[in-house]
mmCIF file of N, CA and C in Angstrom:
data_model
loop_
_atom_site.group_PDB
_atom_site.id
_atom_site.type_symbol
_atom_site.label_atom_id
_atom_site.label_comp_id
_atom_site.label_asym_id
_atom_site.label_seq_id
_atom_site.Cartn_x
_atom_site.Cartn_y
_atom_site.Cartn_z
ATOM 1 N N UNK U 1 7.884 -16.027 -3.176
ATOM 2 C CA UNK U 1 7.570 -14.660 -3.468
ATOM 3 C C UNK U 1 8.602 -14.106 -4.444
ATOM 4 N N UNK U 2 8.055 -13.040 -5.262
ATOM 5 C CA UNK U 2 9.147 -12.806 -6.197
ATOM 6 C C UNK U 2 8.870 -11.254 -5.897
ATOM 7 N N UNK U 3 9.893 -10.203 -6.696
ATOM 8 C CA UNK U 3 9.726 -8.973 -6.465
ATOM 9 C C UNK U 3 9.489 -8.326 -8.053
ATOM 10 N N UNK U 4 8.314 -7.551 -8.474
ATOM 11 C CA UNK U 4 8.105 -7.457 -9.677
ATOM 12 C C UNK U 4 8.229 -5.924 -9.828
ATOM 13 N N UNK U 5 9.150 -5.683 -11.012
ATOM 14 C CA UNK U 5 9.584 -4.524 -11.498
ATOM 15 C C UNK U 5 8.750 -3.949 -12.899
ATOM 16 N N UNK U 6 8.751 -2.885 -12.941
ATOM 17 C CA UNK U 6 7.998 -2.483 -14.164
ATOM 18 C C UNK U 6 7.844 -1.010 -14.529
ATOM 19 N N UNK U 7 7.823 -0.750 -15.208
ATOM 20 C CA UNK U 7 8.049 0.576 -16.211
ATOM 21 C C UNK U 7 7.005 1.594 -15.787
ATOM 22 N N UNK U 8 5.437 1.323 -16.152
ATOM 23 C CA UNK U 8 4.669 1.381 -16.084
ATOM 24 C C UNK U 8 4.102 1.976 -14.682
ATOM 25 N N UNK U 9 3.253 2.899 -13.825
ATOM 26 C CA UNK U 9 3.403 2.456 -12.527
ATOM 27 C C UNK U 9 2.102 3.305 -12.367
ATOM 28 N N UNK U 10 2.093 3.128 -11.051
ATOM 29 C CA UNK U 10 0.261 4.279 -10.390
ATOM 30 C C UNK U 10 0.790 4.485 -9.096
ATOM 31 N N UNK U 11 -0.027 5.452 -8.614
ATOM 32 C CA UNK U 11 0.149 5.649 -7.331
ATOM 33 C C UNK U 11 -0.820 4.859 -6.267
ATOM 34 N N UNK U 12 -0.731 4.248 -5.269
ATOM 35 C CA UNK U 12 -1.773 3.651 -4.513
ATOM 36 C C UNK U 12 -1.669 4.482 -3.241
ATOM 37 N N UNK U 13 -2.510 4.710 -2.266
ATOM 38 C CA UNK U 13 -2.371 5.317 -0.884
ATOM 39 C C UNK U 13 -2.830 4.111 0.238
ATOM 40 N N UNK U 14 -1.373 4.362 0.898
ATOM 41 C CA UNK U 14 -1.625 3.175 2.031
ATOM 42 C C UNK U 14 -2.020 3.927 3.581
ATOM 43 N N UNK U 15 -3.235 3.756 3.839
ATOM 44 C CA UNK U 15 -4.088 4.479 4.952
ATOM 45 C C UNK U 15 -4.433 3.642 5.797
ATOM 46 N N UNK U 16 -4.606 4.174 7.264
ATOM 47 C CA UNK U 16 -4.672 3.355 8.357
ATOM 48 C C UNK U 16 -4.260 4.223 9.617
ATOM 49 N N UNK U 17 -4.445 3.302 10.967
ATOM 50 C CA UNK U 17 -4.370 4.172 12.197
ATOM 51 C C UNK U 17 -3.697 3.320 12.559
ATOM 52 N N UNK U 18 -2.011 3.875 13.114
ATOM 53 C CA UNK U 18 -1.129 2.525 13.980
ATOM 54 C C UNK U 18 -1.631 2.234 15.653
ATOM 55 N N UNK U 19 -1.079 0.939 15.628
ATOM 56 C CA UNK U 19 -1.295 -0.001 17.056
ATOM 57 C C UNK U 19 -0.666 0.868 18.094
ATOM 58 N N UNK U 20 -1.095 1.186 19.395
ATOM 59 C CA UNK U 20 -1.144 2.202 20.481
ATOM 60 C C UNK U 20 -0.164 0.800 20.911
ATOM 61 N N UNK U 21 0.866 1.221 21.655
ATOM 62 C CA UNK U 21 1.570 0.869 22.246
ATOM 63 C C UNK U 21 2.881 1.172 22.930
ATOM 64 N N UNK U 22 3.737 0.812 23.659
ATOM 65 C CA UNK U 22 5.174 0.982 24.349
ATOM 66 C C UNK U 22 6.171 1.078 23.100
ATOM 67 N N UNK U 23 6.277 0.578 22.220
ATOM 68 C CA UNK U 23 7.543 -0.552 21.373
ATOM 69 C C UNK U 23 7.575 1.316 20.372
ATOM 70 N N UNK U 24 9.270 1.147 20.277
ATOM 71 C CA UNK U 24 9.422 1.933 19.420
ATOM 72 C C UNK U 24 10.332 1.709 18.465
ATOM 73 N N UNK U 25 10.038 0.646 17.702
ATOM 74 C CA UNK U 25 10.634 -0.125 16.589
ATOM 75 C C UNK U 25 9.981 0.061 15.745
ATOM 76 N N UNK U 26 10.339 0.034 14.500
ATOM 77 C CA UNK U 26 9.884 0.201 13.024
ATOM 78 C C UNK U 26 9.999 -1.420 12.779
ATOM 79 N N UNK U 27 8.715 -1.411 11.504
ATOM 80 C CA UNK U 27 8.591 -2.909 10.929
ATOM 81 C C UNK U 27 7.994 -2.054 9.356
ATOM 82 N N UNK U 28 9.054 -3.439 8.977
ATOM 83 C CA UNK U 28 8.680 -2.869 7.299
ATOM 84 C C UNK U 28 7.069 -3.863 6.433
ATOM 85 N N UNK U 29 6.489 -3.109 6.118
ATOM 86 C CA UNK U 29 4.596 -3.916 5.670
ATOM 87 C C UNK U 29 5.201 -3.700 3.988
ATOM 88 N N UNK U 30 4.661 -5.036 3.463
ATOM 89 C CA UNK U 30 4.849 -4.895 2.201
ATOM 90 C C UNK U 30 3.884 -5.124 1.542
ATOM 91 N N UNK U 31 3.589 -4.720 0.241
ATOM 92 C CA UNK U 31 2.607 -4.306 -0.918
ATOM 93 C C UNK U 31 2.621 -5.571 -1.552
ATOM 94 N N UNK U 32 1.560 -6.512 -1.782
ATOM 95 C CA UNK U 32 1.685 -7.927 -2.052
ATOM 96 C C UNK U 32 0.869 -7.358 -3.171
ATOM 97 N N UNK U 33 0.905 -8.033 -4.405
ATOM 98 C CA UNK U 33 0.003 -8.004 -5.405
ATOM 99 C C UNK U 33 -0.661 -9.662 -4.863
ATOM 100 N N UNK U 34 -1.700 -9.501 -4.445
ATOM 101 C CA UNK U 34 -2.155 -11.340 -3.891
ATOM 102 C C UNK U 34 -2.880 -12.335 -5.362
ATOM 103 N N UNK U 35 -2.783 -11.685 -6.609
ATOM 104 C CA UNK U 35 -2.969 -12.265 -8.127
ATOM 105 C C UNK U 35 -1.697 -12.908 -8.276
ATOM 106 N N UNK U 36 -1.171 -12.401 -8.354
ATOM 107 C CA UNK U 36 0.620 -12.638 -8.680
ATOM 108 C C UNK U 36 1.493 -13.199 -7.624
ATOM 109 N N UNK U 37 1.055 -13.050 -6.407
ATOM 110 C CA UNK U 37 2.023 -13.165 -5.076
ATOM 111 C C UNK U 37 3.312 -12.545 -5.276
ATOM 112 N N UNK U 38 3.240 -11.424 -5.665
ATOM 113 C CA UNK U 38 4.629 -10.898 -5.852
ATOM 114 C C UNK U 38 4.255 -9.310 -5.094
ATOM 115 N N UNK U 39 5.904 -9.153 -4.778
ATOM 116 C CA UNK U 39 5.956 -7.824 -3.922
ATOM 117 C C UNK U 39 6.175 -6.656 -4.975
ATOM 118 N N UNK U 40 5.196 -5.532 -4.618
ATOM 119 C CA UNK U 40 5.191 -4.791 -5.552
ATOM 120 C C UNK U 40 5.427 -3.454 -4.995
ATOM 121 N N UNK U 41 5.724 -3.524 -3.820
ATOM 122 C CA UNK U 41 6.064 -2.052 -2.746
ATOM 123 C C UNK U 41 6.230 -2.251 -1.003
ATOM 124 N N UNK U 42 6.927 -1.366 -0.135
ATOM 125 C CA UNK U 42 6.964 -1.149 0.929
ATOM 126 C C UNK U 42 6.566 0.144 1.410
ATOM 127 N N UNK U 43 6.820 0.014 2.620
ATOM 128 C CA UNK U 43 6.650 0.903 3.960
ATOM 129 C C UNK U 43 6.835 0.566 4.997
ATOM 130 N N UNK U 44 7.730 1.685 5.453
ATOM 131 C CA UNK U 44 8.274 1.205 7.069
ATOM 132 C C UNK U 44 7.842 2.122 7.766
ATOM 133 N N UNK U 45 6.776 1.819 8.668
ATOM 134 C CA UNK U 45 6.403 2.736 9.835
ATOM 135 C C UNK U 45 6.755 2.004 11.321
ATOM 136 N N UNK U 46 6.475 2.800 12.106
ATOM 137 C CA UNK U 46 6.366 2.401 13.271
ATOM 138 C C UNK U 46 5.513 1.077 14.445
ATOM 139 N N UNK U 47 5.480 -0.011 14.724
ATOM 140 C CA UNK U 47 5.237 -1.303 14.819
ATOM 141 C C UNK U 47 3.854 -1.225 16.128
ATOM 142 N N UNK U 48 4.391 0.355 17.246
ATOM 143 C CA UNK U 48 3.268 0.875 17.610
ATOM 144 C C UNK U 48 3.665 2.040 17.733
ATOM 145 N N UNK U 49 2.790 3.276 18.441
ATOM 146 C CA UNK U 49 2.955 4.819 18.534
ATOM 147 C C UNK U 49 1.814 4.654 20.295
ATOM 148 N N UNK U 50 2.559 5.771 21.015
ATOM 149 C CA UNK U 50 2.208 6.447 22.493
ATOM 150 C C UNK U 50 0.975 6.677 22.406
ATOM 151 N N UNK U 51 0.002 7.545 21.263
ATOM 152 C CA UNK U 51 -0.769 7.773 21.183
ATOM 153 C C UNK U 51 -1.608 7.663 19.610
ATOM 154 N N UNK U 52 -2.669 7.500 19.382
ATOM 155 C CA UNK U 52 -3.490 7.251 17.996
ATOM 156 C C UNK U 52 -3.010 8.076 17.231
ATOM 157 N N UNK U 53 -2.309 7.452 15.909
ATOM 158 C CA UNK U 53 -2.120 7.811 15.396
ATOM 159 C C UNK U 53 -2.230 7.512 13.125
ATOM 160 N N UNK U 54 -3.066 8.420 12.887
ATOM 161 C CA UNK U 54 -3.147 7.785 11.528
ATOM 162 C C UNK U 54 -1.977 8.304 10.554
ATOM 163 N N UNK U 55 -2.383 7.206 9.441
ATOM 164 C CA UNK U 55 -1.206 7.528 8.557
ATOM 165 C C UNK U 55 -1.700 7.639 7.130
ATOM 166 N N UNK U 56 -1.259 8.122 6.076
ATOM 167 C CA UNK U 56 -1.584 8.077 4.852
ATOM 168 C C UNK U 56 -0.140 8.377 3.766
ATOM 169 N N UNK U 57 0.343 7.461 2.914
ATOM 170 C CA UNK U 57 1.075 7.814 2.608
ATOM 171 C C UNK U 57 1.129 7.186 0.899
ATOM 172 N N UNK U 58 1.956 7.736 -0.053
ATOM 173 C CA UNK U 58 1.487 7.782 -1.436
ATOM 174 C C UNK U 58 2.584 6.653 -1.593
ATOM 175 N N UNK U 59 2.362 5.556 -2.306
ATOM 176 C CA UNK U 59 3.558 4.544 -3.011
ATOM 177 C C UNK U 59 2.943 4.650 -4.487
ATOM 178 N N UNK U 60 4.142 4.179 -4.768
ATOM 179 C CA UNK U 60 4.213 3.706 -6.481
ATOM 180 C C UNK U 60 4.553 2.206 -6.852
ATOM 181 N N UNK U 61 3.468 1.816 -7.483
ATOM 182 C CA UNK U 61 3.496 -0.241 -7.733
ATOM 183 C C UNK U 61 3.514 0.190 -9.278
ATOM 184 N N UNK U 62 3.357 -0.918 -9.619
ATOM 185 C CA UNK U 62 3.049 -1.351 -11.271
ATOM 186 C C UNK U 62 1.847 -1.335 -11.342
ATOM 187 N N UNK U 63 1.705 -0.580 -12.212
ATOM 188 C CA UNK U 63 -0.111 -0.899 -13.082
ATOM 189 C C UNK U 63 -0.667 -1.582 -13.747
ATOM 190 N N UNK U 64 0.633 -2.592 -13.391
ATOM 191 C CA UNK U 64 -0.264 -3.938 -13.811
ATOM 192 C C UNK U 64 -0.782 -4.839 -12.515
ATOM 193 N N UNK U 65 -0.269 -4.066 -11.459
ATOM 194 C CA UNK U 65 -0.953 -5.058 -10.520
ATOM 195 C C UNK U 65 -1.862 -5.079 -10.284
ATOM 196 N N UNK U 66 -2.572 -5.976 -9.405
ATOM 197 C CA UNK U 66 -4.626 -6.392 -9.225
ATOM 198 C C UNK U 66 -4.618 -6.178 -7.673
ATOM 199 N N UNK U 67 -5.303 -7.228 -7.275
ATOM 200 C CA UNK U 67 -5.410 -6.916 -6.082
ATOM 201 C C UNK U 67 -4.381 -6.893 -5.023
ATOM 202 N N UNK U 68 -4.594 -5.377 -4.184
ATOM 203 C CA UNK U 68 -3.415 -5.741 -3.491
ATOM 204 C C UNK U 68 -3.760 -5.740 -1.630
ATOM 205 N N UNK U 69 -2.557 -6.222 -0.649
ATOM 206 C CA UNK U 69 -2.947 -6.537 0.459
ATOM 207 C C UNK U 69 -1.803 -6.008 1.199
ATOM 208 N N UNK U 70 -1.498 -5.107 2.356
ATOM 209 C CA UNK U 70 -0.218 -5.071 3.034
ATOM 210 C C UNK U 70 -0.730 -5.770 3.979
ATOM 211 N N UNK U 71 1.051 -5.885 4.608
ATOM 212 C CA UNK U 71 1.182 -6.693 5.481
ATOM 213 C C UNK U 71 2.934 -7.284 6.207
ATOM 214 N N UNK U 72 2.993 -7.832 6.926
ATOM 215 C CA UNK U 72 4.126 -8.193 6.866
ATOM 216 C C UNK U 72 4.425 -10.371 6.660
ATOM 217 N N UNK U 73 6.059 -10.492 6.869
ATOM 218 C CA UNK U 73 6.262 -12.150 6.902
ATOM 219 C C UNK U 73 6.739 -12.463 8.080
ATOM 220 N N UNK U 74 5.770 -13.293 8.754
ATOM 221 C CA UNK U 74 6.019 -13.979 9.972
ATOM 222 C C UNK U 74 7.527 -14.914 9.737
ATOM 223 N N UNK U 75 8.141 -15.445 10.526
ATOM 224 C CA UNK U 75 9.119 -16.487 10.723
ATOM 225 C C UNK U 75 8.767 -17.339 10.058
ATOM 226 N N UNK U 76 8.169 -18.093 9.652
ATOM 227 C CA UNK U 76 7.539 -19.345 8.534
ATOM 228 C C UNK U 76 7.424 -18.540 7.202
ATOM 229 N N UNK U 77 8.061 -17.321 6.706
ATOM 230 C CA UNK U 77 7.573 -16.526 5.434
ATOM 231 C C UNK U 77 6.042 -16.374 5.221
ATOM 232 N N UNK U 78 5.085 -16.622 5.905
ATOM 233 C CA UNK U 78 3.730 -16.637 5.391
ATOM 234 C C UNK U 78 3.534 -15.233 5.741
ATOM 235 N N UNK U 79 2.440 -14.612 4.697
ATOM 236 C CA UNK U 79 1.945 -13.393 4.747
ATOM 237 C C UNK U 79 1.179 -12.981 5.613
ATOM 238 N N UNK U 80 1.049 -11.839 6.403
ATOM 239 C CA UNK U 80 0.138 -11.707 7.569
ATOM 240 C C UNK U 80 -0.523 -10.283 7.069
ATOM 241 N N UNK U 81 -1.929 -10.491 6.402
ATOM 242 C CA UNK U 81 -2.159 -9.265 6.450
ATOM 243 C C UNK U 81 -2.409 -8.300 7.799
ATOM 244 N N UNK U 82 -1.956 -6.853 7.122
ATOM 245 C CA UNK U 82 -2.337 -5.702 8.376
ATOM 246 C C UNK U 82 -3.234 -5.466 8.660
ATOM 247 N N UNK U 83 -4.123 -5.980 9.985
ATOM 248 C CA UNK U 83 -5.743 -5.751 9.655
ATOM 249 C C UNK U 83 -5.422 -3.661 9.956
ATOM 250 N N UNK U 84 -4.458 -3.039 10.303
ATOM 251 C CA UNK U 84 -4.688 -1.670 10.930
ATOM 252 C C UNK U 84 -4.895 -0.722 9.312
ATOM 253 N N UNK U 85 -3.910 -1.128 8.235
ATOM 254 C CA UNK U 85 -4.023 -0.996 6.860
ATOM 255 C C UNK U 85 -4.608 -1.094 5.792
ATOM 256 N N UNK U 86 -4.332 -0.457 4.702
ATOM 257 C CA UNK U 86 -5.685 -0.899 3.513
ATOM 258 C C UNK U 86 -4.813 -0.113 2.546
ATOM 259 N N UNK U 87 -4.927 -0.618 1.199
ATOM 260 C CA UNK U 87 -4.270 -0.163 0.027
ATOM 261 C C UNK U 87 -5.330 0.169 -1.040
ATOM 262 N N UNK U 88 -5.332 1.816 -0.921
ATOM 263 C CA UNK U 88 -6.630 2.405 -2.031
ATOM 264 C C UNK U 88 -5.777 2.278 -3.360
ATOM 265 N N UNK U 89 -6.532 1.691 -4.400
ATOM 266 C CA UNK U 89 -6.343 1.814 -5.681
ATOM 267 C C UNK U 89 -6.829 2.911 -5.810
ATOM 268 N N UNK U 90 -6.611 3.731 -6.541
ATOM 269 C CA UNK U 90 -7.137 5.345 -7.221
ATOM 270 C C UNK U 90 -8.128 4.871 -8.595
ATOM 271 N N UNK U 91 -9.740 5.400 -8.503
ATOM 272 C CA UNK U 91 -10.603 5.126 -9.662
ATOM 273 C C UNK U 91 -9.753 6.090 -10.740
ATOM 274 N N UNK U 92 -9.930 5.375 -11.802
ATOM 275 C CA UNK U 92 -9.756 6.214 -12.927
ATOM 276 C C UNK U 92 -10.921 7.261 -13.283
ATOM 277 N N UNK U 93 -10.612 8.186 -13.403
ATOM 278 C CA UNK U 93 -11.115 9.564 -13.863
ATOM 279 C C UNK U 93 -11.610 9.555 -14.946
ATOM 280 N N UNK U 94 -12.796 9.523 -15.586
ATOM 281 C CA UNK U 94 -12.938 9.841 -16.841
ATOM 282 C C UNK U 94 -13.994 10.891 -17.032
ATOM 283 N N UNK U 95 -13.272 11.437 -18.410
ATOM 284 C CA UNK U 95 -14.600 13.270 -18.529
ATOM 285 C C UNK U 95 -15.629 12.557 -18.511
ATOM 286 N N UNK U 96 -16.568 13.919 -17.799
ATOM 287 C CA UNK U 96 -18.028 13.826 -18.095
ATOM 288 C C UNK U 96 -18.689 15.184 -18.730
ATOM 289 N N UNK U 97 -19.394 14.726 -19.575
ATOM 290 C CA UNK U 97 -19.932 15.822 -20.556
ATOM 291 C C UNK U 97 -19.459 15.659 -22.270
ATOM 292 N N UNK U 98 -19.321 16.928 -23.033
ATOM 293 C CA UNK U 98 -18.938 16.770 -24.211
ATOM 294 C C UNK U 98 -17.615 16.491 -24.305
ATOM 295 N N UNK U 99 -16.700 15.700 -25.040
ATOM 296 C CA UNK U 99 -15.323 16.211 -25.430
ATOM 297 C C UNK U 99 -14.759 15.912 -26.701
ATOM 298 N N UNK U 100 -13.926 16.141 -27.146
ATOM 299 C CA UNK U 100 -13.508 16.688 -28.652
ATOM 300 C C UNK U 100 -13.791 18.035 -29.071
ATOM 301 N N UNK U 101 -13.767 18.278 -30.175
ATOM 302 C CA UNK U 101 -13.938 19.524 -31.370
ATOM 303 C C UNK U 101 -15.563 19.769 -31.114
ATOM 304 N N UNK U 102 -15.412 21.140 -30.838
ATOM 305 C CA UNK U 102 -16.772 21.502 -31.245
ATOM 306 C C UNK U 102 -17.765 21.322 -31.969
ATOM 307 N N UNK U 103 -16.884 21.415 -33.352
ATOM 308 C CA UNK U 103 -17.136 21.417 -34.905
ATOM 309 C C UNK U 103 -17.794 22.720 -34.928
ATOM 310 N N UNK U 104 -17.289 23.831 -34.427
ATOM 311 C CA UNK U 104 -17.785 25.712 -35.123
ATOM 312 C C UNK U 104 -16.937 25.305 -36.213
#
């Protein structure tokens, strides 16, 4: 795994409902670009919460990355995706209707 830096960047939103449980430890889920296998962001939440609880929170990757997957690394380094997680890419926006100069 490598960690990829870049100038360039977007915002992605990492959304999801954490695991109900006792444990009140934090675990850090990381932003895999799975094109590249490179880490392109974190987040450290909570590993479970007392009661249901969702989360939504804004990161910043490179815009050059493709598809991406959180998750954390088991003891063998292999990637485990978060099935509780999901990483929205934001559609690009584009006008609809006329745009430019009038031409009056």
């Amino acid at each position: 795994m490598s960690y990829t830096a870049s100038f360039a960047v977007m915002e992605v939103t990492v959304r999801g409902v954490l695991p109900i449980g006792d444990t009140t430890e934090n675990a850090t889920y990381f932003i895999l670009d799975t094109a590249k296998s490179a880490i392109v962001g974190q987040v450290m939440l909570p590993k479970a919460v007392k009661r249901s609880l969702a989360v939504a929170l804004t990161v910043k990757v490179p815009s050059s990355a493709g598809s991406l997957a959180i998750g954390t690394f088991d003891d063998g380094g292999n990637f485990q995706v978060a099935s509780f997680l999901r990483v929205e890419i934001p559609t690009i926006q584009r006008p609809d209707g006329a745009v430019g100069a009038s031409g009056r």
